[in-house]
Short mmCIF file of C-alpha atoms and ligand atoms in Angstrom, two decimals:
data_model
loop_
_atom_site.label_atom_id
_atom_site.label_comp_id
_atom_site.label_asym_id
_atom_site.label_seq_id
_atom_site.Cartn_x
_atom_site.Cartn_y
_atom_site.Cartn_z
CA UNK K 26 -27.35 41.24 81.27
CA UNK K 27 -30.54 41.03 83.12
CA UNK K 28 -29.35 39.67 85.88
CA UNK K 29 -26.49 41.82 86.15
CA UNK K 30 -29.12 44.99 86.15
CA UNK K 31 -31.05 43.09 89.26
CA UNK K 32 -28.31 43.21 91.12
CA UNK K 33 -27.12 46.84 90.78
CA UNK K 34 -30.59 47.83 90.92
CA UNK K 35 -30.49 45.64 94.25
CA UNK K 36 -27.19 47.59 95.84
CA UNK K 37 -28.04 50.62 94.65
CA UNK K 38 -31.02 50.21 96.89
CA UNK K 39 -29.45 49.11 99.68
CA UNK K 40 -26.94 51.73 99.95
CA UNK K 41 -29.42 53.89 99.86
CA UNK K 42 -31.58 52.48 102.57
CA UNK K 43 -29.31 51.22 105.64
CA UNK K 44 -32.32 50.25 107.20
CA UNK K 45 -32.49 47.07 104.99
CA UNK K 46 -28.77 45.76 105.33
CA UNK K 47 -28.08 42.78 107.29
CA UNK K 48 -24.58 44.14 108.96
CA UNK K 49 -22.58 41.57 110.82
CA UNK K 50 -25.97 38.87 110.40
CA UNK K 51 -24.95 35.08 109.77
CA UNK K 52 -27.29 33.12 107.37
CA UNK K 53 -27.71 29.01 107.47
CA UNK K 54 -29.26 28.19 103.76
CA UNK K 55 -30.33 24.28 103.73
CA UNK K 56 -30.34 23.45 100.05
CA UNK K 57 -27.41 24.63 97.65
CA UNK K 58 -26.64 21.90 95.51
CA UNK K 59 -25.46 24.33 92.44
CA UNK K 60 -25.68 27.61 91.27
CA UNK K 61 -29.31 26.90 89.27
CA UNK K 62 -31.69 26.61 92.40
CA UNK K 63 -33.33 29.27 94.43
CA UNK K 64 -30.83 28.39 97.70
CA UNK K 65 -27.66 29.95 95.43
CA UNK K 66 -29.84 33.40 94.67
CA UNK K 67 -30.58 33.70 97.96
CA UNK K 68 -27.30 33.37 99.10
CA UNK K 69 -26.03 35.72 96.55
CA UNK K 70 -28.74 38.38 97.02
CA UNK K 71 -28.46 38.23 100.94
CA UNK K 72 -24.66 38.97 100.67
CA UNK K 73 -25.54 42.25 98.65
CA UNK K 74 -27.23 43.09 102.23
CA UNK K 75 -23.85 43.06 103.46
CA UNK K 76 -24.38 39.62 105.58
CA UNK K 77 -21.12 38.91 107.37
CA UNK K 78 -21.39 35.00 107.25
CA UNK K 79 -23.22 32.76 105.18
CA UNK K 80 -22.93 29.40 106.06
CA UNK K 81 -24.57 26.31 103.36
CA UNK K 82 -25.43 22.90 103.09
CA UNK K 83 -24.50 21.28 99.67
CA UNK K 84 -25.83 17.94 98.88
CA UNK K 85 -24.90 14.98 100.71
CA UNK K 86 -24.23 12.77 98.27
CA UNK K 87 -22.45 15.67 95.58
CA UNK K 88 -20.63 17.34 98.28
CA UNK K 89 -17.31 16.75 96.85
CA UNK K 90 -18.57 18.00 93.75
CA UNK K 91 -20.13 21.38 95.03
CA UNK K 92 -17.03 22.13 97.26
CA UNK K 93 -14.51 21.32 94.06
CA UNK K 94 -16.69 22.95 91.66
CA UNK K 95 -16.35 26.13 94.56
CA UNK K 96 -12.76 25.79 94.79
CA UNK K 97 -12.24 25.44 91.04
CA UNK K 98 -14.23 28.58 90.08
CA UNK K 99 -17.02 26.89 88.14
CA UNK K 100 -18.96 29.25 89.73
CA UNK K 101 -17.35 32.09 89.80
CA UNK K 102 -19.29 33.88 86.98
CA UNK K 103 -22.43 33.51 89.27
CA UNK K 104 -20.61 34.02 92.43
CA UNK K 105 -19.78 37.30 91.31
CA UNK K 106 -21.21 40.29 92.82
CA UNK K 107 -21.93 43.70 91.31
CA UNK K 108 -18.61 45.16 93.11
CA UNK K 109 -16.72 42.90 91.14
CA UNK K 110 -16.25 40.75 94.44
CA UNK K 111 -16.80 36.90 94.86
CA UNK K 112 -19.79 35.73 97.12
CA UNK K 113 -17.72 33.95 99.20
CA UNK K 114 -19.77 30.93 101.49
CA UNK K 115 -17.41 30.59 105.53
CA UNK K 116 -18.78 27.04 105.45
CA UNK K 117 -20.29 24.30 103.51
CA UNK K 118 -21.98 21.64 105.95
CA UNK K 119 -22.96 17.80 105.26
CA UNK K 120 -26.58 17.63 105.88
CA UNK K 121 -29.78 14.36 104.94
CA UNK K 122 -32.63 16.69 106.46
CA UNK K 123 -35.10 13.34 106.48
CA UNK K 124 -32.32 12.44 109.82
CA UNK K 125 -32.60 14.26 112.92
CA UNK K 126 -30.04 12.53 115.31
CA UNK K 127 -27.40 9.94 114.89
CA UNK K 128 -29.86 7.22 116.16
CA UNK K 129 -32.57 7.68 113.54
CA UNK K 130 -30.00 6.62 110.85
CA UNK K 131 -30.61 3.15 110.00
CA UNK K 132 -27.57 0.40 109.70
CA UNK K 133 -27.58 0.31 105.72
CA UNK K 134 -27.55 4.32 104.95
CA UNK K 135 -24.65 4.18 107.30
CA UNK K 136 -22.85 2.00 105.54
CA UNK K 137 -23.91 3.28 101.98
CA UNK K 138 -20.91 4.71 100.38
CA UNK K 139 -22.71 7.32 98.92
CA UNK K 140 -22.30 9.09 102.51
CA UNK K 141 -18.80 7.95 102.91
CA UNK K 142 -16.04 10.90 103.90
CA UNK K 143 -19.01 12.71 105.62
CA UNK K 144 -19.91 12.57 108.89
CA UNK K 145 -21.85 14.95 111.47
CA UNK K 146 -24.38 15.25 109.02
CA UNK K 147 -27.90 14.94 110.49
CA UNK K 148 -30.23 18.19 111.49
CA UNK K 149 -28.91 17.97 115.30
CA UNK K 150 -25.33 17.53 114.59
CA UNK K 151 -25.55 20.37 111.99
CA UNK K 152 -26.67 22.83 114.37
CA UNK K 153 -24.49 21.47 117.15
CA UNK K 154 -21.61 21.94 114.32
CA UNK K 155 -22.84 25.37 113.59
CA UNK K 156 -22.93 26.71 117.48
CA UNK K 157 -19.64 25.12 118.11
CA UNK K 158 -18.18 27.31 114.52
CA UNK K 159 -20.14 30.36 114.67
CA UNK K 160 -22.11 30.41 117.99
CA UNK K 161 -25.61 31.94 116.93
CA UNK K 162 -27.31 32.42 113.36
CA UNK K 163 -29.34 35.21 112.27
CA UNK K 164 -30.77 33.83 109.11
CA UNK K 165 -32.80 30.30 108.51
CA UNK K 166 -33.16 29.18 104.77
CA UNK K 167 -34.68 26.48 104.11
CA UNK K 168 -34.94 25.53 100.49
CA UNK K 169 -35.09 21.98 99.85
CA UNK K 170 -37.80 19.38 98.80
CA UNK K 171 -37.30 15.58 97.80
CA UNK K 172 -39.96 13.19 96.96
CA UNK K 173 -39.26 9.20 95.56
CA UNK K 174 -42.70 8.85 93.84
CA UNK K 175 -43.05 12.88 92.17
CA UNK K 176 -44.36 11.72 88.91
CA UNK K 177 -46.98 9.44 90.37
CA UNK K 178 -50.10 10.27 90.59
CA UNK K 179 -50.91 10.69 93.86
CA UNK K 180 -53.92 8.29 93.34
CA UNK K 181 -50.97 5.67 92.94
CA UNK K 182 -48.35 6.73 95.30
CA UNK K 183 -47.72 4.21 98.41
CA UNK K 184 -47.69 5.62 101.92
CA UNK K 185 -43.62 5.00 102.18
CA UNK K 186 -43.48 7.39 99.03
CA UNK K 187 -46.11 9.85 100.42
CA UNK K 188 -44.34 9.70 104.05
CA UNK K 189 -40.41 10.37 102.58
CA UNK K 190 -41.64 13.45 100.54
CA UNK K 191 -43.24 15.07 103.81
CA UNK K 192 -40.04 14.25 105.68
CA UNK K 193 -38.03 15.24 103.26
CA UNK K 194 -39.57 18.01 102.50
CA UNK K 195 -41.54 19.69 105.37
CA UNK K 196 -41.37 17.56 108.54
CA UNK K 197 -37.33 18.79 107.28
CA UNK K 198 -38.52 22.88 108.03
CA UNK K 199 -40.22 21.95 111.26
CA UNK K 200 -36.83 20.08 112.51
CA UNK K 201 -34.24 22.65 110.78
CA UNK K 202 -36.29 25.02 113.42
CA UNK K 203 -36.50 23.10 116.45
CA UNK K 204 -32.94 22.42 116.25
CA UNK K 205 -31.59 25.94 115.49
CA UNK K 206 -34.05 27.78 117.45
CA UNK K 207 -31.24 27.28 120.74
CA UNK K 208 -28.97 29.31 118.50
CA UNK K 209 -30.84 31.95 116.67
CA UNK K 210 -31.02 35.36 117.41
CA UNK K 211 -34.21 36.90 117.17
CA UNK K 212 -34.15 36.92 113.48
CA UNK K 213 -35.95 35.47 110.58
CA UNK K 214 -37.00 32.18 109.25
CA UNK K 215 -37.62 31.37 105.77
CA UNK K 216 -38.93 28.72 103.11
CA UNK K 217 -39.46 28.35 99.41
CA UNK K 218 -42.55 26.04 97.97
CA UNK K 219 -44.28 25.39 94.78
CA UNK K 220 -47.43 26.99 93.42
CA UNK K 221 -48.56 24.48 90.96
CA UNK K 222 -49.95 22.02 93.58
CA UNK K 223 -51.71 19.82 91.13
CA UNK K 224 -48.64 18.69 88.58
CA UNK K 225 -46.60 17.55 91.26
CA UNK K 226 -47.70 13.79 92.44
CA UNK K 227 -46.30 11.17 95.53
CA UNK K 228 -47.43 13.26 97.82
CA UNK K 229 -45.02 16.64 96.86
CA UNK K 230 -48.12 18.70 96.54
CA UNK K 231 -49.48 17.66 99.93
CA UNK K 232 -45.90 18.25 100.97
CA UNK K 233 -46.54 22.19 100.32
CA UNK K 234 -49.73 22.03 101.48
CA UNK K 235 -48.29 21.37 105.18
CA UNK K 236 -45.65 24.05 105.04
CA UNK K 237 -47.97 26.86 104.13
CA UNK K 238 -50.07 25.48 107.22
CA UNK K 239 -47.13 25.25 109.02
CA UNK K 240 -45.38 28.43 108.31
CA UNK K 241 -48.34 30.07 109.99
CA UNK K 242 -48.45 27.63 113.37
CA UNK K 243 -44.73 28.00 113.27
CA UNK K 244 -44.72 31.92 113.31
CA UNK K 245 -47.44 31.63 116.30
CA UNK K 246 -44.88 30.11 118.51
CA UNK K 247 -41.61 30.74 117.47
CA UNK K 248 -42.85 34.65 117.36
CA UNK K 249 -43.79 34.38 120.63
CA UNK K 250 -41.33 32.24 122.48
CA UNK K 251 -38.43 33.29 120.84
CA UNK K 252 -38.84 36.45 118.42
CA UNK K 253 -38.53 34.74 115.13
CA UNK K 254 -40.15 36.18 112.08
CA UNK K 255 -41.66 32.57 109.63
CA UNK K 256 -42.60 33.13 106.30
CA UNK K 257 -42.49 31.02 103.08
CA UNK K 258 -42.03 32.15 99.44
CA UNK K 259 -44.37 30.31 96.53
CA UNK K 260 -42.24 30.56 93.81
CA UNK K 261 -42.94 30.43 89.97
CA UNK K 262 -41.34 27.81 87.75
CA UNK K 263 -37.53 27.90 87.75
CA UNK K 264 -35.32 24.97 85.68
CA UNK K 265 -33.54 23.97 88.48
CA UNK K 266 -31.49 20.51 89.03
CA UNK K 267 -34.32 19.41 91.07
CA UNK K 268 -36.76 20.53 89.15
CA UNK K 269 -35.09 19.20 85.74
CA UNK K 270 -35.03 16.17 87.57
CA UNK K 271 -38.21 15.78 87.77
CA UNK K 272 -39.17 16.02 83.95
CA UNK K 273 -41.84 18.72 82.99
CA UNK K 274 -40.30 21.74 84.33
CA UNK K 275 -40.31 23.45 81.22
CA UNK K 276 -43.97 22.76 80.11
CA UNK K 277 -44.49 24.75 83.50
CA UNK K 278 -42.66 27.84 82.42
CA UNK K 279 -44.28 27.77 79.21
CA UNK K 280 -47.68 27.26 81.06
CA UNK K 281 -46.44 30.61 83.09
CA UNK K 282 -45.53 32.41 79.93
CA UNK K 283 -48.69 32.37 78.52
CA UNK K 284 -51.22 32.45 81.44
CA UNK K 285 -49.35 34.38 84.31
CA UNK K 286 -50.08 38.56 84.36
CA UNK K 287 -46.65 39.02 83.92
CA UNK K 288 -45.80 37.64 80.39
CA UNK K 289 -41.79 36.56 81.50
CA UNK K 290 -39.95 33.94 82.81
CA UNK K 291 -39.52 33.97 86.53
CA UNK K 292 -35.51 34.26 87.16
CA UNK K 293 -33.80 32.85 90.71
CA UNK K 294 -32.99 36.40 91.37
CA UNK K 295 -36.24 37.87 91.92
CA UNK K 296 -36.86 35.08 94.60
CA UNK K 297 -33.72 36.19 96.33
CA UNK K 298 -34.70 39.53 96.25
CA UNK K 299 -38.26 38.88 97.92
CA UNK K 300 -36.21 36.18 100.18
CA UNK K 301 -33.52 39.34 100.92
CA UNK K 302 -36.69 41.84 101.76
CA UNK K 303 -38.35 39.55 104.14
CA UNK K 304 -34.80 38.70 105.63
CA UNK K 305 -34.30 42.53 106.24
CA UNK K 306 -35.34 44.55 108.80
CA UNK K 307 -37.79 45.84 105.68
CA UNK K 308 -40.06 43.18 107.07
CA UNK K 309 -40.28 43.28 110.78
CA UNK K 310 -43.55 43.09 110.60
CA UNK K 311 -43.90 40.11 108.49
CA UNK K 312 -44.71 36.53 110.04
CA UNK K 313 -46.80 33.78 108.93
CA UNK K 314 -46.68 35.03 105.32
CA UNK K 315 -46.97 33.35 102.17
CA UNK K 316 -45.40 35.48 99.58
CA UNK K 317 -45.95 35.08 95.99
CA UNK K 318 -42.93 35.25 93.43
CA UNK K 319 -44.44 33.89 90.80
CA UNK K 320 -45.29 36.57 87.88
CA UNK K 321 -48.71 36.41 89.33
CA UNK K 322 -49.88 33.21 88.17
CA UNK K 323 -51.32 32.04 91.42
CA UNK K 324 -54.00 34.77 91.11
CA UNK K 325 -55.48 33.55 87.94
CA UNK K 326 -58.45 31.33 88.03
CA UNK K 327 -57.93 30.13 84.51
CA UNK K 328 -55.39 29.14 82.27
CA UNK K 329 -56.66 31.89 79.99
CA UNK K 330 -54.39 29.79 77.13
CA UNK K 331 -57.75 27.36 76.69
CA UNK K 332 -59.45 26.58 73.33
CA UNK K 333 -62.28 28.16 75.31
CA UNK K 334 -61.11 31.65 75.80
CA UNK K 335 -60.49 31.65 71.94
CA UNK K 336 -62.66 34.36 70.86
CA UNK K 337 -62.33 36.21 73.58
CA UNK K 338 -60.74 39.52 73.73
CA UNK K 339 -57.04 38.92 76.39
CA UNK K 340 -54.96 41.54 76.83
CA UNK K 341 -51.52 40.80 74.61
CA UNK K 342 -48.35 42.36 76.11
CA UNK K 343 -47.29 45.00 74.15
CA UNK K 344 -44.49 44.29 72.54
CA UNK K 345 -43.30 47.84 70.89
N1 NAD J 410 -37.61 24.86 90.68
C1 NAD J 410 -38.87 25.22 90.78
O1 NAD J 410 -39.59 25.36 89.77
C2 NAD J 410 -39.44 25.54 92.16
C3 NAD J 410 -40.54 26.38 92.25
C4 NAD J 410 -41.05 26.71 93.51
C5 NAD J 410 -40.47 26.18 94.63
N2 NAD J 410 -39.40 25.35 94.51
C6 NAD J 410 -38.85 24.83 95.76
O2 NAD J 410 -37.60 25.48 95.96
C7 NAD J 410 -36.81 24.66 96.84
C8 NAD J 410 -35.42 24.54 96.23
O3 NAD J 410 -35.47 23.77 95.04
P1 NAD J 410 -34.79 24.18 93.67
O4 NAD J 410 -35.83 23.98 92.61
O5 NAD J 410 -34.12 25.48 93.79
O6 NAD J 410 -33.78 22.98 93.40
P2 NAD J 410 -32.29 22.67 93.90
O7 NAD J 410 -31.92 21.40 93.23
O8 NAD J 410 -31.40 23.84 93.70
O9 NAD J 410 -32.48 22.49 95.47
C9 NAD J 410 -33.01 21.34 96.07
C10 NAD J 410 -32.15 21.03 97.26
O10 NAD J 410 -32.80 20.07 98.08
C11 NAD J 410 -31.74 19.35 98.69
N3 NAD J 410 -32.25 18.13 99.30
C12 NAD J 410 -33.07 17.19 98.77
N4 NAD J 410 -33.28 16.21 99.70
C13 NAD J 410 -32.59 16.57 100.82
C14 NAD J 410 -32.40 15.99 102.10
N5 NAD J 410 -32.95 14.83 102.45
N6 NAD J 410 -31.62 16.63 102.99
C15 NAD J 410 -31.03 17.79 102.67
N7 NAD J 410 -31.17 18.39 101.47
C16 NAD J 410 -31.92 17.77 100.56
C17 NAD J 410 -30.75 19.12 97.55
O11 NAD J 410 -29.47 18.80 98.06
C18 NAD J 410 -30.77 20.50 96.88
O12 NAD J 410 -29.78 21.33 97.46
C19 NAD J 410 -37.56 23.34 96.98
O13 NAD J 410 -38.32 23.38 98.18
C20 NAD J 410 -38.49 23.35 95.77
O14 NAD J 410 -39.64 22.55 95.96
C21 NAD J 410 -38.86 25.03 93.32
#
């Protein structure tokens, strides 16, 4: 139900302001494995800006799966936009974002059947893929993170583990760029990252360290060589596959629940709306941001839930 309300809310909006609709734009989102993660709400909320073309990237390895699921109507419920129409994706692409050219990929993940059936899959061939189906793009997502060592420390994680989460998941924003900067209009440019830095080990929260730096490099030059608009969205806690994955995500949205401002749980929708807003001609203005979607919790100081706070007087919601 609450969902549904965000989205009307959303169109009702947006036919009411034409200066936020994205007529006849085409959108590349790196990182829709399912209909949980923040890539699928983005999708879904850019469409609602009337985005003629959104093209995805499932995951490699559960490509099958994503495009049968598709095809089946397993998602159909969440595909389903306010109009009573389906969010319908032109094109799901193959893509390992850690592989920029055919001659990076070594001998053994060539051969690994896990990739078998797919093939034009690595960042160049993608975009090359994309110009030769499309021609230009309007719309860069990038929303997609990977790390072997997460729940290590990073005291303990080895260098290998440290380097494949920053390839995987920021040297993967630099590259998605520099390979799709040839065809993008001037246009936009967007990432997602995680606010709680200091749970996340083997090097993730270093990981997000680099892409806020970078978003703000990145904006520098691709503003002024080629027009395009970088920003990144720190998201809240959301129970993703990924983030399931990983084991403590809901600790994290309990943390959020009782510390954060805003005393709810953060839903994929209200990142797609920010992501939507700063895709939009709303946001010409915006570059180099880091946008916050996270009920506020990056702006506390203390986890106001400590034995020390105890008798001290904190604002309760109020719940009549
Ligand atoms: N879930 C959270 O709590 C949360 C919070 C803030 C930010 N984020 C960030 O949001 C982004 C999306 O994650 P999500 O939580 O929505 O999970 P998700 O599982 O929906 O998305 C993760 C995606 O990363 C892709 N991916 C991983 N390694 C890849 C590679 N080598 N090449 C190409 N794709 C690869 C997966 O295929 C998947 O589509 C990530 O950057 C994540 O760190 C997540």
């Amino acid at each position: 139900m609450e969902i549904v309300a965000t989205l009307s809310l959303t169109r009702d909006w947006v036919s009411r302001s034409p200066n936020c609709r994205l007529d006849g734009k085409r959108a590349f989102i790196a990182g829709v494995a399912d209909d949980n993660g923040y890539g699928w709400a983005i999708a879904n909320l850019l469409l609602l800006l009337v985005l003629k073309f959104l093209l995805a990237h499932g995951c490699l390895y559960a490509l099958n799966i994503f495009e049968s699921s598709l095809r089946r109507g397993k998602f159909d419920e969440s595909r389903m936009l306010p109009d009573g129409s389906l969010m319908e994706i032109s094109k799901v692409y193959p893509l390992d974002a850690v592989y920029d050219k055919p001659e990076d990929v070594p001998e053994d993940v060539k051969l690994n059947k896990r990739y078998a059936g797919s093939s034009n899959w690595t960042v160049k061939e993608v975009a090359e893929s994309v110009k030769q189906d499309f021609g230009s793009i309007d719309i860069l997502v990038h929303s997609l993170a990977n790390g072997p060592e997460v729940v290590k420390p990073l005291l303990e994680t080895s260098r290998n583990g440290y380097l494949a989460a920053i390839s995987a998941s920021s040297y993967s924003f630099i590259s998605l760029l520099q390979h799709f900067v040839p065809i993008m209009n001037p246009g936009t440019f967007l990432s997602t990252l995680f606010s709680f830095l200091l749970i996340y080990g083997g090097g993730m929260s270093s990981a997000k360290a680099a892409l806020e730096s970078d978003t703000r490099v990145l904006a520098f030059e691709a503003g002024r060589k080629n027009k395009i608009r970088v920003n990144t969205i720190s998201a809240g806690p959301l129970r993703s596959r990924a983030a399931k994955a990983i084991g403590f995500i809901d600790m994290m949205i309990d943390y959020s629940l009782v510390n954060a401002p805003l005393e709810k749980e953060l839903t994929a929708e209200e990142v797609g709306n920010a992501a939507a807003f700063l895709a939009s001609p709303l946001a010409s203005a915006i570059t180099g941001s880091v946008v916050y979607v996270d009920n506020g919790l990056n702006a506390m100081g203390v986890g106001v839930d400590s034995p020390i706070f105890e008798n001290l007087d904190i604002p309760k919601a109020n719940k009549s």
